[in-house]
PDB file of C-alpha atoms in Angstrom:
ATOM      1  CA  UNK A  30       0.000   0.000   0.000  1.00 40.00           C
ATOM      2  CA  UNK A  31       2.732   2.473   0.936  1.00 47.00           C
ATOM      3  CA  UNK A  32       4.594   1.738  -2.283  1.00 52.00           C
ATOM      4  CA  UNK A  33       1.439   2.505  -4.272  1.00 56.00           C
ATOM      5  CA  UNK A  34       0.977   5.781  -2.437  1.00 56.00           C
ATOM      6  CA  UNK A  35       4.599   6.671  -3.098  1.00 84.00           C
ATOM      7  CA  UNK A  36       4.101   6.007  -6.795  1.00 84.00           C
ATOM      8  CA  UNK A  37       1.015   8.213  -6.759  1.00 85.00           C
ATOM      9  CA  UNK A  38       3.000  10.976  -5.085  1.00 87.00           C
ATOM     10  CA  UNK A  39       5.759  10.644  -7.663  1.00 91.00           C
ATOM     11  CA  UNK A  40       3.288  10.873 -10.534  1.00 92.00           C
ATOM     12  CA  UNK A  41       1.626  13.896  -8.955  1.00 94.00           C
ATOM     13  CA  UNK A  42       5.026  15.497  -8.402  1.00 94.00           C
ATOM     14  CA  UNK A  43       5.916  15.032 -12.075  1.00 95.00           C
ATOM     15  CA  UNK A  44       2.589  16.468 -13.234  1.00 96.00           C
ATOM     16  CA  UNK A  45       3.020  19.472 -10.938  1.00 97.00           C
ATOM     17  CA  UNK A  46       6.539  19.998 -12.281  1.00 97.00           C
ATOM     18  CA  UNK A  47       5.205  19.929 -15.840  1.00 97.00           C
ATOM     19  CA  UNK A  48       2.465  22.426 -14.936  1.00 97.00           C
ATOM     20  CA  UNK A  49       4.939  24.799 -13.299  1.00 97.00           C
ATOM     21  CA  UNK A  50       7.220  24.472 -16.314  1.00 97.00           C
ATOM     22  CA  UNK A  51       4.314  25.642 -18.480  1.00 96.00           C
ATOM     23  CA  UNK A  52       3.738  28.631 -16.192  1.00 96.00           C
ATOM     24  CA  UNK A  53       7.417  29.546 -16.427  1.00 95.00           C
ATOM     25  CA  UNK A  54       7.225  29.335 -20.231  1.00 95.00           C
ATOM     26  CA  UNK A  55       4.265  31.747 -20.119  1.00 94.00           C
ATOM     27  CA  UNK A  56       6.172  34.146 -17.826  1.00 93.00           C
ATOM     28  CA  UNK A  57       3.660  33.630 -15.029  1.00 95.00           C
ATOM     29  CA  UNK A  58       5.243  34.828 -11.786  1.00 94.00           C
ATOM     30  CA  UNK A  59       2.181  35.140  -9.540  1.00 95.00           C
ATOM     31  CA  UNK A  60      -0.191  32.302  -8.665  1.00 97.00           C
ATOM     32  CA  UNK A  61      -3.365  33.391  -6.844  1.00 97.00           C
ATOM     33  CA  UNK A  62      -5.165  30.446  -5.255  1.00 98.00           C
ATOM     34  CA  UNK A  63      -8.609  30.377  -3.678  1.00 98.00           C
ATOM     35  CA  UNK A  64      -8.906  28.531  -0.356  1.00 98.00           C
ATOM     36  CA  UNK A  65     -12.340  26.929   0.230  1.00 97.00           C
ATOM     37  CA  UNK A  66     -13.094  24.085  -2.201  1.00 96.00           C
ATOM     38  CA  UNK A  67      -9.859  24.889  -4.016  1.00 98.00           C
ATOM     39  CA  UNK A  68      -6.767  24.525  -1.842  1.00 98.00           C
ATOM     40  CA  UNK A  69      -8.856  22.478   0.586  1.00 97.00           C
ATOM     41  CA  UNK A  70     -11.533  19.949  -0.337  1.00 96.00           C
ATOM     42  CA  UNK A  71     -14.361  21.424   1.750  1.00 95.00           C
ATOM     43  CA  UNK A  72     -16.122  24.777   2.049  1.00 95.00           C
ATOM     44  CA  UNK A  73     -15.887  26.251   5.543  1.00 95.00           C
ATOM     45  CA  UNK A  74     -18.271  29.096   4.831  1.00 93.00           C
ATOM     46  CA  UNK A  75     -15.815  31.265   6.744  1.00 93.00           C
ATOM     47  CA  UNK A  76     -17.109  29.675   9.966  1.00 92.00           C
ATOM     48  CA  UNK A  77     -14.624  26.913  10.792  1.00 95.00           C
ATOM     49  CA  UNK A  78     -14.983  25.898  14.449  1.00 93.00           C
ATOM     50  CA  UNK A  79     -12.915  22.711  14.561  1.00 94.00           C
ATOM     51  CA  UNK A  80      -9.150  22.415  15.055  1.00 94.00           C
ATOM     52  CA  UNK A  81      -6.556  23.714  12.618  1.00 93.00           C
ATOM     53  CA  UNK A  82      -4.945  20.241  12.238  1.00 95.00           C
ATOM     54  CA  UNK A  83      -8.323  18.911  11.146  1.00 96.00           C
ATOM     55  CA  UNK A  84      -8.559  21.666   8.564  1.00 96.00           C
ATOM     56  CA  UNK A  85      -5.016  20.856   7.408  1.00 96.00           C
ATOM     57  CA  UNK A  86      -6.184  17.283   6.755  1.00 96.00           C
ATOM     58  CA  UNK A  87      -8.453  18.694   4.036  1.00 97.00           C
ATOM     59  CA  UNK A  88      -5.551  20.124   2.011  1.00 97.00           C
ATOM     60  CA  UNK A  89      -5.611  18.825  -1.536  1.00 97.00           C
ATOM     61  CA  UNK A  90      -2.424  16.801  -2.202  1.00 96.00           C
ATOM     62  CA  UNK A  91      -1.870  18.528  -5.529  1.00 96.00           C
ATOM     63  CA  UNK A  92      -1.247  21.869  -3.786  1.00 98.00           C
ATOM     64  CA  UNK A  93       1.146  20.261  -1.326  1.00 97.00           C
ATOM     65  CA  UNK A  94       3.270  19.563  -4.405  1.00 96.00           C
ATOM     66  CA  UNK A  95       2.376  22.499  -6.643  1.00 98.00           C
ATOM     67  CA  UNK A  96       3.058  25.331  -4.186  1.00 98.00           C
ATOM     68  CA  UNK A  97       6.632  24.286  -3.261  1.00 97.00           C
ATOM     69  CA  UNK A  98       7.551  23.598  -6.887  1.00 97.00           C
ATOM     70  CA  UNK A  99       6.142  26.958  -7.980  1.00 97.00           C
ATOM     71  CA  UNK A 100       7.975  28.745  -5.165  1.00 96.00           C
ATOM     72  CA  UNK A 101      11.254  27.076  -6.126  1.00 95.00           C
ATOM     73  CA  UNK A 102      10.706  28.362  -9.677  1.00 95.00           C
ATOM     74  CA  UNK A 103      10.342  31.958  -8.406  1.00 93.00           C
ATOM     75  CA  UNK A 104       6.583  31.970  -8.883  1.00 95.00           C
ATOM     76  CA  UNK A 105       5.058  33.648  -5.871  1.00 95.00           C
ATOM     77  CA  UNK A 106       1.833  32.316  -4.382  1.00 96.00           C
ATOM     78  CA  UNK A 107      -0.992  34.126  -2.588  1.00 97.00           C
ATOM     79  CA  UNK A 108      -4.265  32.966  -1.066  1.00 98.00           C
ATOM     80  CA  UNK A 109      -7.278  34.981  -2.257  1.00 97.00           C
ATOM     81  CA  UNK A 110     -10.501  34.182  -0.446  1.00 97.00           C
ATOM     82  CA  UNK A 111     -13.795  35.642   0.685  1.00 96.00           C
ATOM     83  CA  UNK A 112     -13.367  33.952   4.071  1.00 97.00           C
ATOM     84  CA  UNK A 113     -12.706  36.268   7.033  1.00 96.00           C
ATOM     85  CA  UNK A 114     -10.824  33.484   8.869  1.00 96.00           C
ATOM     86  CA  UNK A 115      -7.394  34.455   7.590  1.00 96.00           C
ATOM     87  CA  UNK A 116      -5.707  33.571  10.896  1.00 96.00           C
ATOM     88  CA  UNK A 117      -6.898  29.986  10.514  1.00 96.00           C
ATOM     89  CA  UNK A 118      -5.693  29.977   6.924  1.00 97.00           C
ATOM     90  CA  UNK A 119      -2.281  31.274   8.002  1.00 98.00           C
ATOM     91  CA  UNK A 120      -2.028  28.457  10.543  1.00 97.00           C
ATOM     92  CA  UNK A 121      -2.998  25.904   7.895  1.00 97.00           C
ATOM     93  CA  UNK A 122      -0.205  27.150   5.640  1.00 98.00           C
ATOM     94  CA  UNK A 123       2.254  26.991   8.533  1.00 97.00           C
ATOM     95  CA  UNK A 124       1.294  23.375   9.180  1.00 96.00           C
ATOM     96  CA  UNK A 125       1.310  22.357   5.519  1.00 97.00           C
ATOM     97  CA  UNK A 126       4.496  24.016   4.264  1.00 97.00           C
ATOM     98  CA  UNK A 127       8.001  24.785   5.541  1.00 97.00           C
ATOM     99  CA  UNK A 128       8.467  28.273   7.044  1.00 96.00           C
ATOM    100  CA  UNK A 129      10.478  29.392   4.012  1.00 94.00           C
ATOM    101  CA  UNK A 130       7.328  28.921   1.936  1.00 96.00           C
ATOM    102  CA  UNK A 131       4.474  29.658   4.348  1.00 96.00           C
ATOM    103  CA  UNK A 132       5.957  32.953   5.541  1.00 94.00           C
ATOM    104  CA  UNK A 133       6.079  34.511   2.065  1.00 94.00           C
ATOM    105  CA  UNK A 134       2.491  33.692   1.045  1.00 96.00           C
ATOM    106  CA  UNK A 135       0.247  36.768   1.336  1.00 96.00           C
ATOM    107  CA  UNK A 136      -3.350  36.095   2.340  1.00 97.00           C
ATOM    108  CA  UNK A 137      -6.171  38.339   1.220  1.00 96.00           C
ATOM    109  CA  UNK A 138      -9.545  37.547   2.742  1.00 96.00           C
ATOM    110  CA  UNK A 139     -12.609  39.486   3.806  1.00 95.00           C
ATOM    111  CA  UNK A 140     -11.118  40.232   7.224  1.00 94.00           C
ATOM    112  CA  UNK A 141     -11.028  44.063   7.017  1.00 91.00           C
ATOM    113  CA  UNK A 142      -7.241  44.143   7.502  1.00 93.00           C
ATOM    114  CA  UNK A 143      -6.440  45.563   4.056  1.00 87.00           C
ATOM    115  CA  UNK A 144      -7.781  47.864   1.382  1.00 85.00           C
ATOM    116  CA  UNK A 145      -7.059  48.201  -2.307  1.00 83.00           C
ATOM    117  CA  UNK A 146      -7.079  51.799  -3.515  1.00 79.00           C
ATOM    118  CA  UNK A 147      -5.944  51.247  -7.094  1.00 74.00           C
ATOM    119  CA  UNK A 148      -7.983  51.821 -10.225  1.00 76.00           C
ATOM    120  CA  UNK A 149      -8.426  48.144 -11.092  1.00 73.00           C
ATOM    121  CA  UNK A 150     -11.588  46.068 -10.995  1.00 76.00           C
ATOM    122  CA  UNK A 151     -12.838  45.458  -7.477  1.00 73.00           C
ATOM    123  CA  UNK A 152     -15.263  42.632  -8.268  1.00 82.00           C
ATOM    124  CA  UNK A 153     -14.559  38.943  -7.734  1.00 84.00           C
ATOM    125  CA  UNK A 154     -11.003  38.213  -6.632  1.00 93.00           C
ATOM    126  CA  UNK A 155      -9.483  41.072  -8.633  1.00 93.00           C
ATOM    127  CA  UNK A 156      -8.824  43.453  -5.745  1.00 94.00           C
ATOM    128  CA  UNK A 157      -7.591  40.578  -3.597  1.00 95.00           C
ATOM    129  CA  UNK A 158      -5.025  39.695  -6.255  1.00 94.00           C
ATOM    130  CA  UNK A 159      -4.018  43.305  -6.830  1.00 93.00           C
ATOM    131  CA  UNK A 160      -3.433  43.918  -3.134  1.00 93.00           C
ATOM    132  CA  UNK A 161      -1.413  40.726  -2.707  1.00 94.00           C
ATOM    133  CA  UNK A 162       0.675  41.618  -5.768  1.00 92.00           C
ATOM    134  CA  UNK A 163       1.403  45.037  -4.266  1.00 90.00           C
ATOM    135  CA  UNK A 164       2.666  43.366  -1.096  1.00 90.00           C
ATOM    136  CA  UNK A 165       4.919  41.036  -3.043  1.00 89.00           C
ATOM    137  CA  UNK A 166       6.387  43.808  -5.172  1.00 87.00           C
ATOM    138  CA  UNK A 167       7.067  45.893  -2.056  1.00 86.00           C
ATOM    139  CA  UNK A 168       9.499  43.194  -0.909  1.00 81.00           C
ATOM    140  CA  UNK A 169      12.398  43.101  -3.405  1.00 73.00           C
ATOM    141  CA  UNK A 170      14.029  40.260  -1.475  1.00 70.00           C
ATOM    142  CA  UNK A 171      11.265  37.959  -2.735  1.00 71.00           C
ATOM    143  CA  UNK A 172      12.602  38.392  -6.253  1.00 69.00           C
ATOM    144  CA  UNK A 173       9.329  39.302  -7.969  1.00 72.00           C
ATOM    145  CA  UNK A 174       9.083  42.899  -9.137  1.00 73.00           C
ATOM    146  CA  UNK A 175       7.042  42.803 -12.308  1.00 84.00           C
ATOM    147  CA  UNK A 176       3.694  41.307 -11.327  1.00 90.00           C
ATOM    148  CA  UNK A 177       0.929  42.295 -13.735  1.00 90.00           C
ATOM    149  CA  UNK A 178      -2.288  40.899 -15.158  1.00 92.00           C
ATOM    150  CA  UNK A 179      -0.311  39.184 -17.907  1.00 91.00           C
ATOM    151  CA  UNK A 180       1.942  37.426 -15.377  1.00 93.00           C
ATOM    152  CA  UNK A 181      -0.855  36.311 -13.043  1.00 95.00           C
ATOM    153  CA  UNK A 182      -2.920  33.123 -12.920  1.00 96.00           C
ATOM    154  CA  UNK A 183      -6.009  32.680 -10.721  1.00 96.00           C
ATOM    155  CA  UNK A 184      -7.108  29.207  -9.620  1.00 97.00           C
ATOM    156  CA  UNK A 185     -10.650  29.124  -8.215  1.00 96.00           C
ATOM    157  CA  UNK A 186     -13.636  26.782  -7.938  1.00 95.00           C
ATOM    158  CA  UNK A 187     -16.214  29.567  -8.435  1.00 94.00           C
ATOM    159  CA  UNK A 188     -16.996  30.186 -12.126  1.00 93.00           C
ATOM    160  CA  UNK A 189     -18.072  33.752 -11.319  1.00 93.00           C
ATOM    161  CA  UNK A 190     -14.589  34.633 -10.096  1.00 95.00           C
ATOM    162  CA  UNK A 191     -13.088  32.974 -13.150  1.00 94.00           C
ATOM    163  CA  UNK A 192     -15.296  34.963 -15.531  1.00 92.00           C
ATOM    164  CA  UNK A 193     -14.538  38.271 -13.813  1.00 93.00           C
ATOM    165  CA  UNK A 194     -10.821  37.566 -13.894  1.00 93.00           C
ATOM    166  CA  UNK A 195     -10.936  36.818 -17.597  1.00 92.00           C
ATOM    167  CA  UNK A 196     -12.960  39.921 -18.364  1.00 90.00           C
ATOM    168  CA  UNK A 197     -10.334  41.924 -16.515  1.00 91.00           C
ATOM    169  CA  UNK A 198      -7.558  40.474 -18.666  1.00 90.00           C
ATOM    170  CA  UNK A 199      -6.111  38.003 -16.166  1.00 93.00           C
ATOM    171  CA  UNK A 200      -5.652  34.315 -16.919  1.00 94.00           C
ATOM    172  CA  UNK A 201      -7.747  31.982 -14.802  1.00 94.00           C
ATOM    173  CA  UNK A 202      -8.275  28.236 -14.557  1.00 94.00           C
ATOM    174  CA  UNK A 203     -11.341  26.686 -12.956  1.00 95.00           C
ATOM    175  CA  UNK A 204     -10.681  23.812 -10.570  1.00 95.00           C
ATOM    176  CA  UNK A 205     -13.406  21.205 -10.613  1.00 95.00           C
ATOM    177  CA  UNK A 206     -13.936  20.090  -6.991  1.00 94.00           C
ATOM    178  CA  UNK A 207     -15.009  16.687  -8.290  1.00 94.00           C
ATOM    179  CA  UNK A 208     -11.854  16.236 -10.387  1.00 95.00           C
ATOM    180  CA  UNK A 209      -9.232  18.556  -8.879  1.00 96.00           C
ATOM    181  CA  UNK A 210      -6.153  16.961 -10.435  1.00 95.00           C
ATOM    182  CA  UNK A 211      -7.457  17.833 -13.883  1.00 95.00           C
ATOM    183  CA  UNK A 212      -6.270  21.332 -13.033  1.00 96.00           C
ATOM    184  CA  UNK A 213      -2.722  20.286 -13.908  1.00 96.00           C
ATOM    185  CA  UNK A 214      -3.715  19.117 -17.386  1.00 93.00           C
ATOM    186  CA  UNK A 215      -5.682  22.305 -17.933  1.00 93.00           C
ATOM    187  CA  UNK A 216      -2.690  24.451 -17.004  1.00 94.00           C
ATOM    188  CA  UNK A 217      -0.765  22.713 -19.786  1.00 93.00           C
ATOM    189  CA  UNK A 218      -3.435  23.929 -22.242  1.00 90.00           C
ATOM    190  CA  UNK A 219      -2.875  27.597 -21.424  1.00 90.00           C
ATOM    191  CA  UNK A 220      -1.503  29.680 -24.280  1.00 83.00           C
ATOM    192  CA  UNK A 221       0.133  33.060 -24.525  1.00 66.00           C
ATOM    193  CA  UNK A 222      -2.452  34.962 -26.515  1.00 54.00           C
ATOM    194  CA  UNK A 223      -3.241  38.634 -27.080  1.00 40.00           C
ATOM    195  CA  UNK A 224      -5.240  40.818 -27.217  1.00 32.00           C
ATOM    196  CA  UNK A 225      -7.523  39.784 -24.347  1.00 36.00           C
ATOM    197  CA  UNK A 226     -10.830  39.133 -26.090  1.00 33.00           C
ATOM    198  CA  UNK A 227     -12.823  36.543 -24.166  1.00 35.00           C
ATOM    199  CA  UNK A 228     -14.906  33.537 -24.984  1.00 36.00           C
ATOM    200  CA  UNK A 229     -16.624  31.092 -22.650  1.00 38.00           C
ATOM    201  CA  UNK A 230     -15.719  27.569 -23.649  1.00 44.00           C
ATOM    202  CA  UNK A 231     -15.122  24.411 -21.626  1.00 48.00           C
ATOM    203  CA  UNK A 232     -15.460  25.501 -17.997  1.00 47.00           C
ATOM    204  CA  UNK A 233     -12.359  23.510 -17.088  1.00 47.00           C
ATOM    205  CA  UNK A 234     -10.068  25.994 -18.789  1.00 45.00           C
ATOM    206  CA  UNK A 235     -10.812  29.617 -19.413  1.00 46.00           C
ATOM    207  CA  UNK A 236      -8.357  32.157 -20.701  1.00 47.00           C
ATOM    208  CA  UNK A 237      -8.110  35.207 -22.947  1.00 44.00           C
ATOM    209  CA  UNK A 238      -8.216  34.176 -26.593  1.00 36.00           C
ATOM    210  CA  UNK A 239      -6.916  35.948 -29.648  1.00 36.00           C
ATOM    211  CA  UNK A 240      -9.232  38.028 -31.790  1.00 30.00           C
ATOM    212  CA  UNK A 241     -10.166  35.980 -34.878  1.00 33.00           C
ATOM    213  CA  UNK A 242      -9.706  37.581 -38.273  1.00 31.00           C
ATOM    214  CA  UNK A 243     -13.083  38.265 -39.795  1.00 30.00           C
ATOM    215  CA  UNK A 244     -14.499  40.314 -42.640  1.00 29.00           C
ATOM    216  CA  UNK A 245     -17.787  40.790 -40.833  1.00 34.00           C
TER     217      UNK A 245
END
């Protein structure tokens, strides 16, 4: 049994490495990840009352691999959530990842500890991402200075957040809570395309698509 689990971990590690390699090829340097039903496999409703270790047990294995590999490739990660329980989320990260990773992950939730005063879209997760990006760029030691919409990828289980991100010119990939590991295959389908004209296609992968040539 343990050998089988090890093989599963190795396969997942390889798939995560391939996905991060694709992000590097696309010059993605900022990965914004939702928490409920995305990084973890349940929805807390922002009202978690059980222990933090129990919440840690709901971490999706793919993110236990993806986040460290992305960090090692100089892709910075942030948690963007509507949950106000950011202290719990911080403790989950501290349990799940080494300090060198957990300590550099900004968390933006609906906890009234931050504001975004820029001119960008404030719907969906857009202001959460913008604020987290500002924090990252204010810390040169983290090695990420040029975060922009074109270098950002949102991962979220809520199609509404995905649609708003796309309309704002930011790449986004929907994670299917029923088939979360498909996320890695969908990341491999991302393309570098401009200008950001949008089309709703398969909900598993949504991204800006190029304007088709037409005589109409």
